[in-house]
Coordinates of C-alpha atoms and ligand atoms in Angstrom, one line a residue:
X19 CA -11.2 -67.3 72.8
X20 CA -8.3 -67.2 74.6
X21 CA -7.9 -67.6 78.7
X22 CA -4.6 -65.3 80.9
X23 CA -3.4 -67.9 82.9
X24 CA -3.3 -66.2 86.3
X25 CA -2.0 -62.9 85.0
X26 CA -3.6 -60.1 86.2
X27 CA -5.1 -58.5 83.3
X28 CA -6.8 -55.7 84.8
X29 CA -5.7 -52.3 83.8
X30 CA -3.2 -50.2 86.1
X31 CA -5.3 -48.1 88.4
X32 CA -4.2 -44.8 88.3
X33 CA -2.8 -44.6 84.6
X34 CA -6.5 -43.3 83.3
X35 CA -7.7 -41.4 86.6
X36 CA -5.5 -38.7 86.5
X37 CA -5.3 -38.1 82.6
X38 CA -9.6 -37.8 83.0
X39 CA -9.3 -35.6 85.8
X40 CA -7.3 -33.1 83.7
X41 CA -9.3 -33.8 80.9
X42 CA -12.6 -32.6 82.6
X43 CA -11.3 -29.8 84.4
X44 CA -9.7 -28.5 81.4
X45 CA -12.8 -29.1 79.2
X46 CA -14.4 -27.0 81.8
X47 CA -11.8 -24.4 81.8
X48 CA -12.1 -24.2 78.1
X49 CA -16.3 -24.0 78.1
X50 CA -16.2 -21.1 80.8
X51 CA -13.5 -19.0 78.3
X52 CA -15.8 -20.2 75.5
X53 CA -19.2 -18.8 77.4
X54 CA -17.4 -15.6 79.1
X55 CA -15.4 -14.9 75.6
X56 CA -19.2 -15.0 73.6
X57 CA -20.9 -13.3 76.7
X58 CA -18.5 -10.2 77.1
X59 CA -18.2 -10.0 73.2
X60 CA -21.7 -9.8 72.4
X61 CA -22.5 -7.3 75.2
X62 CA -20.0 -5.2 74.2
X63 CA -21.2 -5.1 70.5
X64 CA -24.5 -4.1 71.8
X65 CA -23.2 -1.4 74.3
X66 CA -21.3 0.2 71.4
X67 CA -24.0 -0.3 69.1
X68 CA -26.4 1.7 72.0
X69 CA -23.7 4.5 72.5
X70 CA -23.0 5.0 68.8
X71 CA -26.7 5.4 68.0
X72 CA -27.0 7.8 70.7
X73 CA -24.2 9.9 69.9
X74 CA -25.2 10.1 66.3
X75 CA -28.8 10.7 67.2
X76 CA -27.9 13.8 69.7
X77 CA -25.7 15.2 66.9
X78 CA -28.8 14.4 64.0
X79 CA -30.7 16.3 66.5
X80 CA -28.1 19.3 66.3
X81 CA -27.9 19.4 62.9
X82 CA -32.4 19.3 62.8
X83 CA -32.5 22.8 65.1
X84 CA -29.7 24.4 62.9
X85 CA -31.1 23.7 59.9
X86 CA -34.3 25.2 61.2
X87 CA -32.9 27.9 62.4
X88 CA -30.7 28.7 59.3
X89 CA -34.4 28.7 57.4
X90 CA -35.9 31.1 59.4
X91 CA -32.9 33.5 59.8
X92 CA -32.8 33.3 55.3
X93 CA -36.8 34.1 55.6
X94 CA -36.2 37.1 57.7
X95 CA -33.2 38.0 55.5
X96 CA -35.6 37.8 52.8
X97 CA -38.0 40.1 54.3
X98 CA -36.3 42.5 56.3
X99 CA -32.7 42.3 55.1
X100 CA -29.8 42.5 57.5
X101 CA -31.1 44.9 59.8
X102 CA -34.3 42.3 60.9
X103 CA -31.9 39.6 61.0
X104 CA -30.0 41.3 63.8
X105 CA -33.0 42.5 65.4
X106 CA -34.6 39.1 65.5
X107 CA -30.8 37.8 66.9
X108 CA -31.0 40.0 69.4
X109 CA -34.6 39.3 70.3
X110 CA -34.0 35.7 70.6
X111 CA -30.4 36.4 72.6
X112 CA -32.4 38.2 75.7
X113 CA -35.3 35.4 75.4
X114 CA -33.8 32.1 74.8
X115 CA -32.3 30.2 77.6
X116 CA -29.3 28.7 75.5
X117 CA -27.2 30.8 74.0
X118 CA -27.4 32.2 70.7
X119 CA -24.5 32.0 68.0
X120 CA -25.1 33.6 64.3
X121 CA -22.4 34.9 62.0
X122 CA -23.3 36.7 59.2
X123 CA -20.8 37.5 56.5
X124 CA -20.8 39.5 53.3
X125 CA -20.2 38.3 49.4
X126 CA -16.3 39.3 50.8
X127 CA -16.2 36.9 53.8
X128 CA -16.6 39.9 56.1
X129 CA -18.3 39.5 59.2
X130 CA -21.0 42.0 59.1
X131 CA -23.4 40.2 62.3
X132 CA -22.0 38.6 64.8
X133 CA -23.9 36.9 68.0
X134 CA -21.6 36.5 71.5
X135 CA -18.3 36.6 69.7
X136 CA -16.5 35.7 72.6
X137 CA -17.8 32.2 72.7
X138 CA -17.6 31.9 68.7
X139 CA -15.5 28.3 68.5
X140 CA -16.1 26.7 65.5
X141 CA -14.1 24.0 67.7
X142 CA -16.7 23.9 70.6
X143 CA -19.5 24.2 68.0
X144 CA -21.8 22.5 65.5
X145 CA -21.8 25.2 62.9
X146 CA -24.3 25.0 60.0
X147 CA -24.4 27.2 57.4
X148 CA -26.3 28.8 54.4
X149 CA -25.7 30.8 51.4
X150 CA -28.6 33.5 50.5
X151 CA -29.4 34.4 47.1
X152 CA -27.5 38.1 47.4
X153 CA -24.1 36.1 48.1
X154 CA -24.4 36.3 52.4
X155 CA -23.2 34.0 53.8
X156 CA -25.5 33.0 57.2
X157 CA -23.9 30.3 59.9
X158 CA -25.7 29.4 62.7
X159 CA -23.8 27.7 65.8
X160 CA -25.3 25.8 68.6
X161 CA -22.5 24.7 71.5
X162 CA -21.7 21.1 71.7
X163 CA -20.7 21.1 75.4
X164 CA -24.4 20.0 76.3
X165 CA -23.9 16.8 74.1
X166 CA -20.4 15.7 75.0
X167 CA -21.9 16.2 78.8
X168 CA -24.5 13.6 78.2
X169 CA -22.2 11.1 75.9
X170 CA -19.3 11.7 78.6
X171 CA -21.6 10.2 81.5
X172 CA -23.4 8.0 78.8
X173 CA -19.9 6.8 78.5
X174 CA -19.4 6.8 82.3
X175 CA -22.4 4.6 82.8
X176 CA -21.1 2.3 79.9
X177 CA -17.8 1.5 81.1
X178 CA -19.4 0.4 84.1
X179 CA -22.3 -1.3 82.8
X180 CA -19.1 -3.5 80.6
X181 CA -17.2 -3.7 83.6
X182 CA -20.2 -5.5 85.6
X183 CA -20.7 -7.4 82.4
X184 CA -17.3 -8.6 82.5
X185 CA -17.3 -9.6 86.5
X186 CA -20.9 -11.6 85.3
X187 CA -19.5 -13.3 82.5
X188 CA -16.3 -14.5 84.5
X189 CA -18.7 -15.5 87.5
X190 CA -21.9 -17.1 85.3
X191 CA -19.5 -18.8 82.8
X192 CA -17.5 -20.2 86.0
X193 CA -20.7 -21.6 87.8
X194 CA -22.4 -22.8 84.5
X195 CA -19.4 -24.4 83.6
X196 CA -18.9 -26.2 86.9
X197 CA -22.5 -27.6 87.0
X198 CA -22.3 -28.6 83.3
X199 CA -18.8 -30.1 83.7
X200 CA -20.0 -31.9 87.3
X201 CA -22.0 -34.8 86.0
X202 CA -19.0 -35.5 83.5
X203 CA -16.7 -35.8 86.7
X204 CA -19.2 -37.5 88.8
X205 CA -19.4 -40.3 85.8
X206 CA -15.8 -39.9 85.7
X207 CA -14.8 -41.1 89.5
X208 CA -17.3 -43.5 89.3
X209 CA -15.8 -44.9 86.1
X210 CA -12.6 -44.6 87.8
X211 CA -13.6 -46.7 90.8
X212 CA -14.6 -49.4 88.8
X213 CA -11.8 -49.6 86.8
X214 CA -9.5 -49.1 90.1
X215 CA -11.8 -52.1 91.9
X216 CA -12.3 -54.3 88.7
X217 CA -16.0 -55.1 89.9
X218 CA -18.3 -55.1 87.4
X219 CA -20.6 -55.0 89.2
X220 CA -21.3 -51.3 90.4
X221 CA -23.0 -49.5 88.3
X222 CA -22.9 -45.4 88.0
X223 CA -25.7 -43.7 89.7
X224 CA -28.2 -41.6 86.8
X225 CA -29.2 -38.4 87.7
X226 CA -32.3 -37.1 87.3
X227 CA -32.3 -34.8 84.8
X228 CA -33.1 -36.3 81.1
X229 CA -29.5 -35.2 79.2
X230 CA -26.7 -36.6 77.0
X231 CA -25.0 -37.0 80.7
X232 CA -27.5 -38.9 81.7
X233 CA -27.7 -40.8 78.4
X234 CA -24.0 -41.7 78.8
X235 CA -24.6 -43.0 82.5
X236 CA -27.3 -45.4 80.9
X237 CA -25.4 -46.4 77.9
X238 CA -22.1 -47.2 80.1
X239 CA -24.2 -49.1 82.7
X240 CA -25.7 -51.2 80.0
X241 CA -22.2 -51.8 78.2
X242 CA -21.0 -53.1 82.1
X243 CA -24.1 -55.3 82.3
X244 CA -23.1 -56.7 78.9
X245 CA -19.3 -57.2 80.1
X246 CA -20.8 -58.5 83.3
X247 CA -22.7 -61.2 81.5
X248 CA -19.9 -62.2 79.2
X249 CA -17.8 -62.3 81.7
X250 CA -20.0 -65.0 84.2
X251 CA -20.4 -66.6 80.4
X252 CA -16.6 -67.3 80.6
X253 CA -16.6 -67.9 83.9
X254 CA -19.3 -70.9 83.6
X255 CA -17.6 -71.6 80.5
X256 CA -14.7 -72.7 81.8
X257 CA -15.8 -74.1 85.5
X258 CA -18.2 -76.8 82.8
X259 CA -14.9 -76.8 80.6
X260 CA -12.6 -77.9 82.9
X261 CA -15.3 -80.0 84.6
X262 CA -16.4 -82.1 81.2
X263 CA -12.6 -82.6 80.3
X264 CA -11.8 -83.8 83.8
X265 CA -13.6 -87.7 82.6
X266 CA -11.8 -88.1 79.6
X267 CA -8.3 -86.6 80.9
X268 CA -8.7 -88.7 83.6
X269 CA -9.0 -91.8 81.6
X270 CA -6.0 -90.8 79.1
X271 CA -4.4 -90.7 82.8
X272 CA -5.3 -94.0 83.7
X273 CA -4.4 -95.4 79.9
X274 CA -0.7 -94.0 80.4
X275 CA -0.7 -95.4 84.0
X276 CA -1.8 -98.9 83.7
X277 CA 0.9 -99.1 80.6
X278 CA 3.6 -98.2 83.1
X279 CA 2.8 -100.0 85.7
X280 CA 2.5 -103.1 83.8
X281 CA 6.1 -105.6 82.6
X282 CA 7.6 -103.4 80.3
X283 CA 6.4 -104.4 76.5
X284 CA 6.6 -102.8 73.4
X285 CA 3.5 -103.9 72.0
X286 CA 1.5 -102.7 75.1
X287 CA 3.0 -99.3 75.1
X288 CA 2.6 -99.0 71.1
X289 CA -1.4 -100.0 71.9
X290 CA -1.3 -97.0 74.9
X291 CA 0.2 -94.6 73.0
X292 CA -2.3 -95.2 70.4
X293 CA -5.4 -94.9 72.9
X294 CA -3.2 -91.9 74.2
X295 CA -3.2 -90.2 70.5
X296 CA -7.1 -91.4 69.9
X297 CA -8.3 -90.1 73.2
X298 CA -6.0 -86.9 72.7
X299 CA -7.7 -86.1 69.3
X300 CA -11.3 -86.8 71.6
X301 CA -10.5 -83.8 74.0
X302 CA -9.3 -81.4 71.9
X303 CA -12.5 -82.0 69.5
X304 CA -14.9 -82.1 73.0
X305 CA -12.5 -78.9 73.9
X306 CA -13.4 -76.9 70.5
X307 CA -16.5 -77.6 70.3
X308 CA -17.5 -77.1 74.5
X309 CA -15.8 -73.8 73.8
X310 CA -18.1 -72.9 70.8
X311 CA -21.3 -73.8 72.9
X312 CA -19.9 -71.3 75.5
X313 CA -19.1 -68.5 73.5
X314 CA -22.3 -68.9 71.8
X315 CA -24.3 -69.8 75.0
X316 CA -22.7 -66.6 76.3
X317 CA -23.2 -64.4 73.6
X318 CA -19.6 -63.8 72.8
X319 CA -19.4 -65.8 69.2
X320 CA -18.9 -63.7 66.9
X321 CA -21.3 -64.1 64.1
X322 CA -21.0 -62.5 60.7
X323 CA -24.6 -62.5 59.7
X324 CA -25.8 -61.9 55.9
X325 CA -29.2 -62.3 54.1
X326 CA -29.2 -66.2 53.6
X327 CA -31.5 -68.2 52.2
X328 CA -31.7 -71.4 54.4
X329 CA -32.6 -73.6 51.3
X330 CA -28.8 -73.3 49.9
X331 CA -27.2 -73.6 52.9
X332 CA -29.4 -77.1 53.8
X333 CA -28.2 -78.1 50.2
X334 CA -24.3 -77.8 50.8
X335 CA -25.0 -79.3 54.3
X336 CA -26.7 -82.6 52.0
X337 CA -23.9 -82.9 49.6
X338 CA -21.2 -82.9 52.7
X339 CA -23.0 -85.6 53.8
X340 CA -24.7 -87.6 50.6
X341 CA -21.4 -90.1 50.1
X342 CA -21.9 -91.0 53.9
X343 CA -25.5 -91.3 53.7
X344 CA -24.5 -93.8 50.6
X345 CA -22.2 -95.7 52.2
X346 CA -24.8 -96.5 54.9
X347 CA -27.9 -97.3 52.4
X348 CA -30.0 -94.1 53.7
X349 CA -31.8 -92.2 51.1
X350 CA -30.5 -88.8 51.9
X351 CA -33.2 -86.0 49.7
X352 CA -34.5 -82.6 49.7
X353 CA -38.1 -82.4 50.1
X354 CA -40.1 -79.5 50.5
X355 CA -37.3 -76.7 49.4
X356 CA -38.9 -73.0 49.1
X357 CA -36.5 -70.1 49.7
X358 CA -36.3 -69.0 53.1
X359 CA -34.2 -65.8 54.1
X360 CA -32.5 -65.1 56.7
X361 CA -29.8 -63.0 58.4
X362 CA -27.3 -65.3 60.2
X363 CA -23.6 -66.4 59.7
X364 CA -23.6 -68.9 56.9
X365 CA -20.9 -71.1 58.4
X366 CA -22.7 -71.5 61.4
X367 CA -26.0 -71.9 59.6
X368 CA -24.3 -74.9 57.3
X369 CA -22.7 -76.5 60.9
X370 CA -26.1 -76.5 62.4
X371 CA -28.2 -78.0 59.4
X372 CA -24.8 -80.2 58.9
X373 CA -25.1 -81.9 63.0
X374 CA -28.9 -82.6 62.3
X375 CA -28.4 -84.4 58.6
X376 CA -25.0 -86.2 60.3
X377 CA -27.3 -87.0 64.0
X378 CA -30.3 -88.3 61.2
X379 CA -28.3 -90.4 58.9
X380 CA -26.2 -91.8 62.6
X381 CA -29.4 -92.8 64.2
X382 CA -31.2 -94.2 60.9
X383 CA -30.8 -98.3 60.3
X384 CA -29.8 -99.0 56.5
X385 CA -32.5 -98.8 54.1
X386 CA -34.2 -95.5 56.0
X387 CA -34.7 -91.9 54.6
X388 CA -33.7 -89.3 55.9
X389 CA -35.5 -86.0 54.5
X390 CA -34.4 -82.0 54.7
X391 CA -37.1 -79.6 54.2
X392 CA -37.1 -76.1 54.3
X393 CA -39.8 -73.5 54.1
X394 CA -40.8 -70.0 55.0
X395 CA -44.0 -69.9 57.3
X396 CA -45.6 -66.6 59.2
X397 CA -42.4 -64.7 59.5
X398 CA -40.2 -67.8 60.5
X399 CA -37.9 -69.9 58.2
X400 CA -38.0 -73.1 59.0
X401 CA -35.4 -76.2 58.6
X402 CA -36.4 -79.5 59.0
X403 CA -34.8 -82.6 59.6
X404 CA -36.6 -85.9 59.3
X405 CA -35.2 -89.8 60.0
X406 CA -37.0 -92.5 59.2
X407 CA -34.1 -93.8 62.3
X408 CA -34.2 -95.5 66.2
X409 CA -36.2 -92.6 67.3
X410 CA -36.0 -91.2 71.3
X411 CA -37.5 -92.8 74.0
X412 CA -39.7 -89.9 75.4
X413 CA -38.1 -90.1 78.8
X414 CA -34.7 -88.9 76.6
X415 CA -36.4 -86.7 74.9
X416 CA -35.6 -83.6 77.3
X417 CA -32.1 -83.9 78.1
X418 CA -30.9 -84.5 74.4
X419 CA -29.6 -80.9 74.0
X420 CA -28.0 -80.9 77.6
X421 CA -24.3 -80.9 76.5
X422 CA -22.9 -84.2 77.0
X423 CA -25.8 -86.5 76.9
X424 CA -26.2 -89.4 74.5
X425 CA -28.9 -91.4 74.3
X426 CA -28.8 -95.2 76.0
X427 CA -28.7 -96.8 72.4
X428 CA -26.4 -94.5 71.3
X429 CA -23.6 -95.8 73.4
X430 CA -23.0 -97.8 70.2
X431 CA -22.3 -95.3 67.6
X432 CA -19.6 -92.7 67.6
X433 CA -20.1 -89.0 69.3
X434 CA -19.7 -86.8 72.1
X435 CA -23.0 -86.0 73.5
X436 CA -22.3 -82.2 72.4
X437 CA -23.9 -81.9 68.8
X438 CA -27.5 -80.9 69.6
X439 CA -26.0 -78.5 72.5
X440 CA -24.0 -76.9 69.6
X441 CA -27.4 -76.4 67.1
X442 CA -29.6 -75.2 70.3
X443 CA -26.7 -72.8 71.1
X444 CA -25.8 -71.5 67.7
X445 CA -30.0 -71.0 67.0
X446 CA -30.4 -69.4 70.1
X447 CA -27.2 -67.0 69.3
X448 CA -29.3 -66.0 66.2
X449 CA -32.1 -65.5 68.1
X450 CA -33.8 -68.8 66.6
X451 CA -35.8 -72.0 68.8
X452 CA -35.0 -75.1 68.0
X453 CA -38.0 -78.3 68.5
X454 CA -38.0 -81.9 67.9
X455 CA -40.8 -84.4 67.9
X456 CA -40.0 -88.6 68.0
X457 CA -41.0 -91.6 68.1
X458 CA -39.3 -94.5 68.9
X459 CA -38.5 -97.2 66.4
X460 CA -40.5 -95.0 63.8
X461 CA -38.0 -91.9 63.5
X462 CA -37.4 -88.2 64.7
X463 CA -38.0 -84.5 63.3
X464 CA -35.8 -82.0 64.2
X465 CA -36.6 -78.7 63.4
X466 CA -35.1 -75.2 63.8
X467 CA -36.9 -71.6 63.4
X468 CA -35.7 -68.7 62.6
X469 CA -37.0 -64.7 61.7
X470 CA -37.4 -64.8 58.3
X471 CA -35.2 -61.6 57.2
X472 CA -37.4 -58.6 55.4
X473 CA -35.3 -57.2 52.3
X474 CA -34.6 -54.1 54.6
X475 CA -32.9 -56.2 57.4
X476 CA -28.9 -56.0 57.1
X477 CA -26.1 -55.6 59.9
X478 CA -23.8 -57.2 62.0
X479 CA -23.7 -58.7 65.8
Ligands
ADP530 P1 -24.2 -87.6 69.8 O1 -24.9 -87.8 68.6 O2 -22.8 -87.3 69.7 O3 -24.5 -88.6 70.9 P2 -25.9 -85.3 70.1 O4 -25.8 -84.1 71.0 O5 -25.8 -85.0 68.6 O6 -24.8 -86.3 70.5 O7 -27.2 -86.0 70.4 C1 -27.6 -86.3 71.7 C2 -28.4 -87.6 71.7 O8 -29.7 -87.3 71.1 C3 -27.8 -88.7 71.0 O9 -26.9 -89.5 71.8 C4 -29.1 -89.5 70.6 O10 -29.5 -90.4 71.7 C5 -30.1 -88.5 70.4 N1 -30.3 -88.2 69.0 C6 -29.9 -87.1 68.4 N2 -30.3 -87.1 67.1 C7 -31.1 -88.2 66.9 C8 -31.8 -88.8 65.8 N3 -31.9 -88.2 64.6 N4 -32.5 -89.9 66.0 C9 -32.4 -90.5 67.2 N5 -31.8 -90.0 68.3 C10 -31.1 -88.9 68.2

């Protein structure tokens, strides 16, 4: 962890506003080309699909009454030959309300019947035709004017139908767009007044609707309530920092003052500067390890958990500690040692079962025991520490974890005060409780608890 001495570390204000500003209104651009390109596209498909049908439909029709006709015209053939054929022509010409046109030609391509030959246009006519057994040739026309009447307004209508298609598609695509791209812009400014204000503790209004917007809005007010918290962490981190350091500094002080104040000696200053380099050494230890309990209290240590089984970790943490133990006369043992998983950073696991076995072994008289069990109970994996040592008075019994505190018959024995707040910090960072039970002149138990991890548990924090 690393603190900016008085430099302002907060981004520039405007460098991101006016970059996300162009971003959403292009993004919004882009959507409304997207929905008006799709939108014209696919109703144009359809209205040529609808005019194409149409037109071949009228012309199917066409072809349906010629062919019919050109049957009945080869039945009267048939019958009556070419004189009925013109009779029955002529009948139809003064009854019928459209106008009739028949051609009749010969085996030599000579016209020997010919209906309103005036208006005979193969051009301006659907023309069908039909060879008879004899070699005549029969052609029945029927005028396509009618047709190209009803696709010309058909086609009318359609170029205005596209053309209102086209003015909607511009219009919706624009309006849709804007709503859709408003809540983006609306998270935007917000985002932007935070960053421009540096206060964490705003937080972006949700709106009501149930979307990925909305989503968003949620997720980034929960990732600034996250910050928010790390950042008071710090804060309280370093106000009890720079307030724990203050007794010690001030002493080093007061070492280096008394020195100087006093005859000049060399003896006295070499005896100074050695208090000076032992009490040095003191702070930055207290410093580290103050810092750990606040980045752990605060949720900012980062821990590298993987599935760990408790009972090696417990082990290495004994045989850091067995030469020590022997030195003293303790009896330093494993007792109850069943496999207990967990997920948690194994260096931090080791450093919390290594301050209990150094705390038991500190506090226990020659000739004691000091015992490290480990088991897997209900869900939890347990460690346990027991000392057959001094024990804590039950009025101590409270405040041992408060960083700082030592016992009144510890003043004796080397420390800081800050161990136990280190093992209730780490546990707690793993989402483990920490207990201990005592009694005085008998020994203590400490013990820590943590979820015992399934086979499917895995990840990172
Ligand atoms: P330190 O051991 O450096 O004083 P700790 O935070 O590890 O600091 O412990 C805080 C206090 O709790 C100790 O000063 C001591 O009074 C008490 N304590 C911790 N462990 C034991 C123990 N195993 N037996 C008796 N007292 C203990």
């Amino acid at each position: 962890m690393s603190f900016n001495d008085g430099e302002d570390v907060r981004p520039k204000p405007d460098a991101t506003p006016a970059r996300a500003k162009d971003l959403s209104g292009r993004f919004g651009l882009r959507l409304a080309v997207w929905y008006a390109v799709l939108f014209i596209g696919s109703s144009f498909a359809i209205v040529l699909i609808t005019y194409v049908l149409t037109s071949s439909s009228l012309a199917q029709r066409d072809h349906e009454i010629i062919q019919a006709k050109l049957g009945e015209y080869a039945t009267v053939y048939a019958r009556g030959g070419l004189r009925a054929l013109a009779a029955t022509v002529e009948a139809e010409q003064r009854t019928s309300r459209e106008r009739v046109y028949v051609r009749v030609l010969d085996g030599g391509s000579e016209a020997v019947l010919l209906s309103n030959a005036e208006g005979w246009d193969p051009s301006a006519l659907e023309i069908g035709t039909a060879s008879l057994l004899d070699g005549t040739i029969v052609q029945v026309g029927r005028s396509t004017e009618a047709r190209n009447d009803i696709l010309g307004r058909f086609r009318a209508s359609l170029g205005l139908i596209t053309f209102s298609i086209i003015v909607i598609a511009l219009t919706g695509g624009w309006i849709l767009t804007q709503s859709a791209v408003q809540p983006i812009r609306r998270l935007s400014t917000a985002v932007r007044h935070i960053i421009a204000t540096g206060r964490t503790d705003e937080r972006v209004a949700v709106a009501a609707e149930d979307d990925a917007i909305s989503e968003l809005t949620l997720l980034f007010n929960a990732m600034l309530d996250r910050i928010e918290g790390l950042v008071r962490g710090m804060r309280a981190a370093l106000d009890n920092v720079s307030h724990d350091l203050r007794t010690p500094l001030t002493h080093l002080r007061g070492t280096a003052e008394l020195a100087l104040a006093a005859e000049p000696d060399a003896d006295r200053y070499r005896e100074a500067l050695a208090d000076a380099v032992e009490g040095t050494d003191r702070v930055l230890v207290m410093l580290n390890t103050l810092m750990d309990i606040s980045e752990a209290e605060s949720g900012a240590m980062p821990l590298h958990r993987e599935q760990l089984d408790l009972k090696d970790a417990a082990e290495r943490a004994l045989e850091l500690y067995r030469e020590v133990a022997d030195a003293k006369d303790v009896a330093l043992e494993m007792g109850v040692a069943n496999g207990a998983m967990v997920m948690a950073d194994r260096v931090r696991i080791e450093q919390v079962a290594a301050n209990l076995i150094d705390n038991a072994i500190k506090y226990t008289p020659a000739g004691g025991r000091v015992i490290v069990d480990v088991e897997s109970l209900d869900g939890r994996s347990l460690l346990r520490v027991s000392d057959t040592g001094v024990g804590i008075a039950a009025p101590e019994l409270p405040r041992i974890w408060d960083r700082l505190f030592r016992g009144d018959r510890s003043r004796t024995t080397r420390g800081l005060g800050l161990g136990l707040s280190l093992v209730k910090a780490i546990v707690e960072a793993h989402g483990g409780t920490v207990g201990v039970t005592s009694e005085p002149g008998k020994g203590s138990v400490f013990s820590v608890s943590l979820a015992t991890a399934g086979p499917a548990a895995r990840g990172d924090s």
